[in-house]
Amino acid sequence: LDYYNHNLDTSREYYTRVVSTRTYEDRLETIAHCREAGINLCVGGILGMGESRTDRIGLIHELSKLNPHPESVPINMLVPIEGTPLGKSAPISVVEMARAIAVCRIVFPKSWVRLSAGREAMSEEGQALCMLAGANSIFVGDRLLTTNNPGETRDEALLKAMGFEHASREETATPAKKYVLLEQ
């Protein structure tokens, strides 16, 4: 086990509006146990669940208190699924996604800031904006847990157009802006 993904999802203040199965403190305790066990952390959040910009700042602030910072900080755009409690959520703008990613890049200079779920709904220009704002990694493949991804062919074309290079597994130990980690 290299990494454990355990997103905080949102700010402490907004959390109970979107999660009822566990507490924020439960999440933080699980993260602490993983860190104590020597497991790398993949901890980020989901934007577009009706939270405010203040809540997004609160999420990033909570993440910044983890010491050391997570090795991976995925920033997900909610993909509303019909029939779920958030199924009718209004989409978050790409500009708001890019703002959050830019703040993460500043706050977590040694972390992989990952443009994650929701890319399928974003234009190539929107994805490029998020990468230029500071995302230095994407998840590649047809699906990411419960949501679709653009697919390897489209991702390859986007990365090539942007002038990014692939990073090998060995090169991913330390994030570098010129590389985008492609995972399958």
Coordinates of N, CA and C in Angstrom, one line a residue:
L1 N 0.9 -1.2 0.0 CA 0.0 0.0 0.0 C 0.9 1.2 0.0
D2 N 0.8 2.0 -1.1 CA 1.6 3.2 -1.2 C 0.9 4.5 -0.6
Y3 N -0.4 4.6 -1.0 CA -1.2 5.8 -0.7 C -2.5 5.3 -0.1
Y4 N -3.1 6.1 0.8 CA -4.4 5.9 1.3 C -5.2 7.2 0.9
N5 N -6.3 7.0 0.2 CA -7.2 8.1 -0.2 C -8.3 8.3 0.9
H6 N -8.3 9.4 1.5 CA -9.4 9.7 2.5 C -9.7 11.2 2.5
N7 N -10.4 11.6 1.6 CA -10.7 13.0 1.4 C -11.5 13.6 2.7
L8 N -11.2 14.8 3.0 CA -12.0 15.5 4.0 C -13.3 16.0 3.4
D9 N -13.4 16.1 2.1 CA -14.5 16.5 1.3 C -14.8 18.0 1.3
T10 N -14.9 18.7 2.5 CA -15.2 20.1 2.6 C -14.7 20.6 3.9
S11 N -15.2 21.8 4.3 CA -14.7 22.4 5.5 C -15.4 21.7 6.7
R12 N -14.8 21.9 7.9 CA -15.4 21.4 9.1 C -16.9 21.9 9.3
E13 N -17.1 23.2 9.0 CA -18.3 23.8 9.2 C -19.4 23.3 8.3
Y14 N -19.1 23.0 7.0 CA -20.1 22.5 6.1 C -20.3 21.0 6.0
Y15 N -19.4 20.3 6.6 CA -19.3 18.8 6.6 C -20.6 18.1 6.9
T16 N -21.3 18.5 7.9 CA -22.6 17.8 8.3 C -23.7 18.0 7.3
R17 N -23.5 19.0 6.4 CA -24.6 19.2 5.4 C -24.4 18.2 4.2
V18 N -23.3 17.5 4.1 CA -23.0 16.6 3.0 C -22.7 15.2 3.5
V19 N -22.3 15.0 4.7 CA -21.9 13.7 5.2 C -22.6 13.4 6.5
S20 N -23.3 12.3 6.6 CA -24.0 11.9 7.9 C -23.5 10.6 8.5
T21 N -22.6 9.9 7.8 CA -22.2 8.6 8.2 C -21.0 8.6 9.2
R22 N -20.3 9.7 9.2 CA -19.1 9.8 10.1 C -18.8 11.3 10.4
T23 N -18.0 11.5 11.4 CA -17.8 12.9 11.8 C -16.5 13.4 11.2
Y24 N -16.3 14.7 11.2 CA -15.0 15.3 10.7 C -13.9 14.8 11.5
E25 N -14.1 14.6 12.8 CA -13.0 14.1 13.7 C -12.7 12.7 13.4
D26 N -13.7 11.9 13.0 CA -13.4 10.5 12.5 C -12.5 10.5 11.3
R27 N -12.7 11.4 10.4 CA -11.9 11.5 9.2 C -10.4 11.9 9.6
L28 N -10.3 12.9 10.4 CA -9.0 13.3 10.9 C -8.2 12.2 11.6
E29 N -9.0 11.5 12.4 CA -8.4 10.4 13.2 C -7.9 9.3 12.3
T30 N -8.7 8.9 11.3 CA -8.2 7.9 10.3 C -7.0 8.4 9.6
I31 N -6.9 9.7 9.2 CA -5.7 10.2 8.5 C -4.5 10.1 9.4
A32 N -4.7 10.4 10.7 CA -3.6 10.4 11.7 C -3.1 8.9 11.8
H33 N -4.0 8.0 11.9 CA -3.6 6.6 12.0 C -2.8 6.1 10.8
C34 N -3.2 6.6 9.6 CA -2.5 6.2 8.4 C -1.1 6.8 8.4
R35 N -1.0 8.1 8.8 CA 0.3 8.8 8.9 C 1.2 8.0 9.9
E36 N 0.7 7.7 11.0 CA 1.4 6.9 12.0 C 1.9 5.6 11.5
A37 N 1.2 5.0 10.6 CA 1.6 3.7 10.0 C 2.6 3.9 8.9
G38 N 2.9 5.1 8.5 CA 3.9 5.4 7.5 C 3.3 5.3 6.1
I39 N 2.0 5.5 6.0 CA 1.3 5.4 4.7 C 1.2 6.9 4.1
N40 N 1.6 7.0 2.8 CA 1.4 8.3 2.2 C -0.1 8.6 2.1
L41 N -0.4 9.9 2.2 CA -1.7 10.4 2.2 C -2.2 11.0 0.9
C42 N -3.4 10.7 0.4 CA -4.0 11.3 -0.7 C -5.3 11.9 -0.1
V43 N -5.3 13.2 0.3 CA -6.4 13.8 1.0 C -6.7 15.2 0.4
G44 N -7.9 15.3 -0.1 CA -8.3 16.6 -0.7 C -9.8 16.8 -0.4
G45 N -10.5 17.3 -1.5 CA -11.9 17.6 -1.3 C -12.7 17.6 -2.6
I46 N -14.0 17.9 -2.4 CA -14.9 17.9 -3.5 C -15.5 19.3 -3.5
L47 N -15.4 20.0 -4.7 CA -16.0 21.3 -4.8 C -17.3 21.2 -5.6
G48 N -18.2 22.1 -5.3 CA -19.5 22.2 -6.0 C -20.6 21.5 -5.3
M49 N -20.5 21.3 -4.0 CA -21.6 20.6 -3.2 C -22.5 21.7 -2.6
G50 N -22.4 22.9 -3.0 CA -23.2 24.0 -2.4 C -22.5 24.8 -1.4
E51 N -21.2 24.5 -1.2 CA -20.4 25.2 -0.2 C -20.0 26.6 -0.7
S52 N -19.6 27.4 0.2 CA -19.2 28.8 -0.1 C -17.7 28.8 -0.4
R53 N -17.2 29.9 -0.9 CA -15.8 30.1 -1.0 C -15.1 30.0 0.3
T54 N -15.7 30.5 1.4 CA -15.2 30.4 2.7 C -15.0 28.9 3.1
D55 N -16.0 28.1 2.7 CA -15.8 26.7 3.0 C -14.7 26.0 2.3
R56 N -14.4 26.5 1.1 CA -13.3 26.0 0.3 C -12.0 26.4 1.0
I57 N -11.9 27.6 1.5 CA -10.8 28.1 2.2 C -10.6 27.2 3.5
G58 N -11.8 26.9 4.2 CA -11.7 26.1 5.4 C -11.2 24.7 5.1
L59 N -11.5 24.1 4.0 CA -11.0 22.8 3.6 C -9.5 22.9 3.5
I60 N -9.0 23.8 2.7 CA -7.6 24.0 2.5 C -6.9 24.3 3.8
H61 N -7.5 25.1 4.7 CA -6.9 25.4 6.0 C -6.7 24.1 6.8
E62 N -7.8 23.2 6.8 CA -7.7 22.0 7.6 C -6.6 21.1 7.0
L63 N -6.5 21.0 5.7 CA -5.5 20.2 5.1 C -4.1 20.7 5.4
S64 N -4.0 22.1 5.5 CA -2.7 22.7 5.8 C -2.2 22.4 7.2
K65 N -3.1 22.0 8.1 CA -2.7 21.7 9.5 C -2.2 20.3 9.6
L66 N -2.3 19.4 8.6 CA -1.7 18.1 8.6 C -0.2 18.2 8.5
N67 N 0.5 17.6 9.4 CA 1.9 17.7 9.4 C 2.6 16.3 9.4
P68 N 3.3 16.0 8.3 CA 3.5 16.8 7.1 C 2.3 16.8 6.3
H69 N 2.3 17.8 5.3 CA 1.2 17.9 4.4 C 1.0 16.6 3.6
P70 N -0.2 16.3 3.1 CA -0.5 15.1 2.3 C 0.5 15.1 1.1
E71 N 0.9 14.0 0.7 CA 1.7 13.9 -0.5 C 0.9 14.2 -1.8
S72 N -0.4 13.9 -1.7 CA -1.3 14.1 -2.8 C -2.5 14.8 -2.3
V73 N -2.9 15.9 -3.0 CA -4.1 16.7 -2.7 C -5.0 16.7 -3.9
P74 N -6.0 15.8 -4.0 CA -6.9 15.8 -5.1 C -8.0 16.8 -5.0
I75 N -8.2 17.6 -6.0 CA -9.3 18.6 -6.0 C -10.3 18.0 -7.0
N76 N -11.5 17.7 -6.5 CA -12.5 17.1 -7.3 C -13.6 18.0 -7.5
M77 N -14.2 18.0 -8.7 CA -15.4 18.8 -9.0 C -16.6 17.8 -8.9
L78 N -17.6 18.1 -8.1 CA -18.7 17.2 -7.9 C -19.3 16.9 -9.2
V79 N -19.6 15.6 -9.4 CA -20.3 15.1 -10.5 C -21.7 14.7 -10.0
P80 N -22.7 15.6 -10.2 CA -24.0 15.3 -9.6 C -24.6 14.0 -10.2
I81 N -25.1 13.1 -9.4 CA -25.7 11.9 -9.8 C -27.2 11.9 -9.5
E82 N -28.0 11.8 -10.5 CA -29.5 11.9 -10.3 C -29.9 10.9 -9.3
G83 N -30.8 11.4 -8.4 CA -31.4 10.5 -7.4 C -30.6 10.5 -6.0
T84 N -29.4 11.2 -6.0 CA -28.7 11.3 -4.8 C -29.0 12.6 -4.2
P85 N -28.7 12.8 -2.9 CA -29.0 14.1 -2.2 C -28.3 15.3 -2.9
L86 N -27.2 15.1 -3.6 CA -26.5 16.3 -4.3 C -26.8 16.2 -5.8
G87 N -27.7 15.4 -6.2 CA -27.9 15.2 -7.6 C -28.4 16.4 -8.4
K88 N -28.9 17.4 -7.7 CA -29.4 18.6 -8.4 C -28.5 19.8 -8.1
S89 N -27.3 19.6 -7.6 CA -26.3 20.6 -7.3 C -26.0 21.4 -8.5
A90 N -25.9 22.7 -8.3 CA -25.4 23.6 -9.4 C -24.0 23.4 -9.6
P91 N -23.5 23.4 -10.9 CA -22.1 23.2 -11.1 C -21.2 24.3 -10.6
I92 N -20.0 24.0 -10.2 CA -19.1 25.1 -9.8 C -18.3 25.5 -11.1
S93 N -18.0 26.7 -11.1 CA -17.3 27.2 -12.4 C -15.8 26.7 -12.4
V94 N -15.3 26.6 -13.6 CA -13.9 26.2 -13.8 C -13.0 27.3 -13.1
V95 N -13.4 28.5 -13.2 CA -12.6 29.6 -12.5 C -12.5 29.3 -11.0
E96 N -13.6 28.9 -10.4 CA -13.5 28.6 -9.0 C -12.6 27.4 -8.7
M97 N -12.7 26.4 -9.6 CA -11.8 25.2 -9.5 C -10.3 25.7 -9.6
A98 N -10.1 26.5 -10.6 CA -8.7 27.0 -10.8 C -8.2 27.8 -9.6
R99 N -9.1 28.6 -9.0 CA -8.7 29.4 -7.8 C -8.3 28.5 -6.7
A100 N -9.1 27.5 -6.4 CA -8.8 26.5 -5.3 C -7.5 25.8 -5.6
I101 N -7.3 25.4 -6.8 CA -6.1 24.7 -7.2 C -4.9 25.6 -7.0
A102 N -5.0 26.9 -7.4 CA -3.9 27.9 -7.2 C -3.5 28.0 -5.8
V103 N -4.5 28.1 -4.9 CA -4.3 28.2 -3.5 C -3.6 27.0 -3.0
C104 N -4.0 25.8 -3.4 CA -3.4 24.6 -3.0 C -2.0 24.5 -3.5
R105 N -1.7 25.0 -4.7 CA -0.3 24.9 -5.2 C 0.6 25.8 -4.3
I106 N 0.1 26.9 -3.8 CA 0.9 27.8 -2.9 C 1.0 27.1 -1.5
V107 N -0.1 26.6 -1.0 CA -0.1 26.1 0.4 C 0.7 24.7 0.5
F108 N 0.6 23.9 -0.6 CA 1.2 22.6 -0.6 C 2.3 22.5 -1.7
P109 N 3.4 23.2 -1.6 CA 4.4 23.3 -2.7 C 5.1 21.9 -2.9
K110 N 5.1 21.0 -2.0 CA 5.7 19.7 -2.2 C 4.7 18.6 -2.5
S111 N 3.5 18.9 -2.6 CA 2.4 17.9 -2.8 C 2.1 17.8 -4.3
W112 N 1.6 16.6 -4.7 CA 0.9 16.5 -6.0 C -0.5 17.1 -5.8
V113 N -0.7 18.2 -6.5 CA -2.1 18.8 -6.5 C -2.7 18.2 -7.8
R114 N -3.7 17.4 -7.5 CA -4.3 16.6 -8.6 C -5.7 17.1 -9.0
L115 N -5.8 17.4 -10.3 CA -7.1 17.8 -10.9 C -7.8 16.4 -11.1
S116 N -8.8 16.2 -10.4 CA -9.4 14.9 -10.3 C -10.8 14.8 -10.9
A117 N -11.7 14.2 -10.1 CA -13.1 14.0 -10.6 C -13.7 15.2 -11.2
G118 N -14.5 15.0 -12.2 CA -15.2 16.1 -12.8 C -14.6 16.6 -14.1
R119 N -13.5 16.1 -14.5 CA -12.8 16.6 -15.7 C -13.6 16.3 -17.0
E120 N -14.4 15.2 -16.9 CA -15.2 14.9 -18.1 C -16.2 16.0 -18.5
A121 N -16.6 16.8 -17.5 CA -17.6 17.9 -17.8 C -16.8 19.2 -18.1
M122 N -15.5 19.2 -18.0 CA -14.7 20.4 -18.3 C -14.3 20.4 -19.7
S123 N -14.2 21.6 -20.3 CA -13.6 21.7 -21.6 C -12.1 21.5 -21.5
E124 N -11.4 21.3 -22.6 CA -10.0 21.2 -22.6 C -9.3 22.5 -22.1
E125 N -9.9 23.6 -22.5 CA -9.4 24.9 -22.0 C -9.6 25.0 -20.5
G126 N -10.7 24.6 -19.9 CA -10.9 24.6 -18.5 C -9.9 23.7 -17.8
Q127 N -9.6 22.5 -18.3 CA -8.6 21.7 -17.7 C -7.2 22.3 -17.8
A128 N -7.0 22.9 -18.9 CA -5.7 23.6 -19.1 C -5.5 24.7 -18.1
L129 N -6.6 25.5 -17.9 CA -6.6 26.6 -16.9 C -6.2 26.0 -15.5
C130 N -6.8 24.9 -15.1 CA -6.6 24.3 -13.8 C -5.1 23.8 -13.7
M131 N -4.6 23.3 -14.8 CA -3.2 22.8 -14.7 C -2.3 24.0 -14.7
L132 N -2.6 25.1 -15.4 CA -1.7 26.3 -15.4 C -1.8 27.0 -14.0
A133 N -3.0 26.8 -13.3 CA -3.1 27.4 -12.0 C -2.3 26.6 -10.9
G134 N -1.9 25.4 -11.3 CA -1.1 24.7 -10.3 C -1.3 23.2 -10.2
A135 N -2.3 22.6 -10.8 CA -2.5 21.2 -10.8 C -1.3 20.5 -11.6
N136 N -0.6 19.7 -10.9 CA 0.6 19.0 -11.6 C 0.4 17.5 -11.7
S137 N -0.9 17.1 -11.7 CA -1.2 15.7 -11.8 C -2.7 15.5 -12.2
I138 N -2.9 14.5 -12.9 CA -4.3 14.1 -13.2 C -4.4 12.6 -13.1
F139 N -5.6 12.1 -12.9 CA -5.9 10.6 -12.9 C -6.3 10.3 -14.3
V140 N -5.7 9.3 -14.9 CA -6.0 8.9 -16.3 C -6.7 7.5 -16.3
G141 N -7.5 7.4 -17.2 CA -8.3 6.1 -17.4 C -9.7 6.5 -17.7
D142 N -10.5 5.5 -18.1 CA -11.9 5.8 -18.5 C -12.8 6.1 -17.3
R143 N -12.4 5.6 -16.1 CA -13.3 5.9 -14.9 C -12.4 6.2 -13.7
L144 N -13.0 7.0 -12.8 CA -12.4 7.3 -11.5 C -13.5 7.1 -10.5
L145 N -13.4 6.0 -9.8 CA -14.4 5.5 -8.9 C -15.8 5.5 -9.5
T146 N -16.6 6.5 -9.3 CA -18.0 6.5 -9.7 C -18.2 7.4 -10.9
T147 N -17.2 8.1 -11.4 CA -17.4 9.0 -12.5 C -16.5 8.7 -13.7
N148 N -16.9 9.2 -14.8 CA -16.1 9.0 -16.0 C -15.0 10.0 -16.1
N149 N -13.9 9.6 -16.8 CA -12.8 10.5 -17.1 C -12.8 10.7 -18.6
P150 N -12.1 11.7 -19.1 CA -12.0 11.9 -20.5 C -11.5 10.8 -21.3
G151 N -10.6 10.0 -20.7 CA -10.0 8.8 -21.5 C -8.6 9.2 -21.9
E152 N -7.9 8.1 -22.0 CA -6.4 8.3 -22.3 C -6.1 9.0 -23.6
T153 N -6.8 8.8 -24.6 CA -6.6 9.5 -25.9 C -6.7 11.0 -25.8
R154 N -7.9 11.4 -25.2 CA -8.1 12.8 -25.0 C -7.1 13.4 -24.1
D155 N -6.8 12.7 -23.0 CA -5.8 13.2 -22.0 C -4.4 13.4 -22.7
E156 N -4.0 12.4 -23.5 CA -2.7 12.5 -24.2 C -2.7 13.7 -25.1
A157 N -3.7 14.0 -25.8 CA -3.8 15.1 -26.7 C -3.7 16.4 -25.9
L158 N -4.4 16.5 -24.8 CA -4.4 17.7 -24.0 C -3.0 18.0 -23.4
L159 N -2.4 16.9 -22.9 CA -1.1 17.1 -22.3 C 0.0 17.4 -23.3
K160 N -0.1 16.8 -24.5 CA 0.8 17.2 -25.5 C 0.7 18.6 -26.0
A161 N -0.6 19.1 -26.1 CA -0.8 20.5 -26.5 C -0.3 21.5 -25.5
M162 N -0.3 21.1 -24.2 CA 0.2 21.9 -23.2 C 1.7 21.8 -23.0
G163 N 2.3 20.9 -23.6 CA 3.8 20.7 -23.5 C 4.2 20.0 -22.2
F164 N 3.3 19.3 -21.6 CA 3.6 18.5 -20.4 C 4.2 17.2 -20.8
E165 N 5.0 16.6 -19.9 CA 5.7 15.3 -20.1 C 5.1 14.3 -19.0
H166 N 5.2 13.1 -19.4 CA 4.8 12.0 -18.4 C 6.0 11.9 -17.4
A167 N 5.6 11.5 -16.2 CA 6.6 11.2 -15.2 C 6.5 9.7 -14.9
S168 N 7.7 9.1 -14.8 CA 7.7 7.7 -14.4 C 7.4 7.6 -13.0
R169 N 7.2 6.4 -12.5 CA 6.9 6.1 -11.1 C 8.0 6.6 -10.2
E170 N 9.3 6.4 -10.7 CA 10.5 6.8 -9.9 C 10.6 8.3 -9.8
E171 N 10.1 9.0 -10.9 CA 10.2 10.5 -10.9 C 9.1 11.2 -10.1
T172 N 8.2 10.4 -9.6 CA 7.0 11.0 -8.9 C 7.3 11.2 -7.4
A173 N 8.4 10.8 -6.9 CA 8.7 11.0 -5.5 C 8.6 12.4 -5.1
T174 N 9.1 13.3 -5.9 CA 9.0 14.8 -5.6 C 8.3 15.5 -6.8
P175 N 7.2 16.1 -6.5 CA 6.5 16.8 -7.6 C 7.3 17.9 -8.3
A176 N 7.2 18.0 -9.5 CA 7.9 19.0 -10.3 C 6.8 19.5 -11.3
K177 N 6.8 20.8 -11.5 CA 5.8 21.4 -12.3 C 5.8 20.9 -13.8
K178 N 6.9 20.5 -14.3 CA 7.0 20.2 -15.7 C 6.4 18.8 -16.0
Y179 N 6.1 18.0 -14.9 CA 5.6 16.7 -15.1 C 4.1 16.6 -14.7
V180 N 3.4 15.7 -15.3 CA 2.1 15.4 -14.9 C 2.1 13.9 -14.7
L181 N 1.7 13.4 -13.6 CA 1.7 12.0 -13.3 C 0.4 11.4 -13.9
L182 N 0.6 10.4 -14.7 CA -0.6 9.7 -15.3 C -0.8 8.4 -14.6
E183 N -1.9 8.2 -14.0 CA -2.2 7.0 -13.3 C -3.4 6.3 -14.0
Q184 N -3.3 4.9 -14.0 CA -4.4 4.1 -14.6 C -4.9 3.2 -13.5

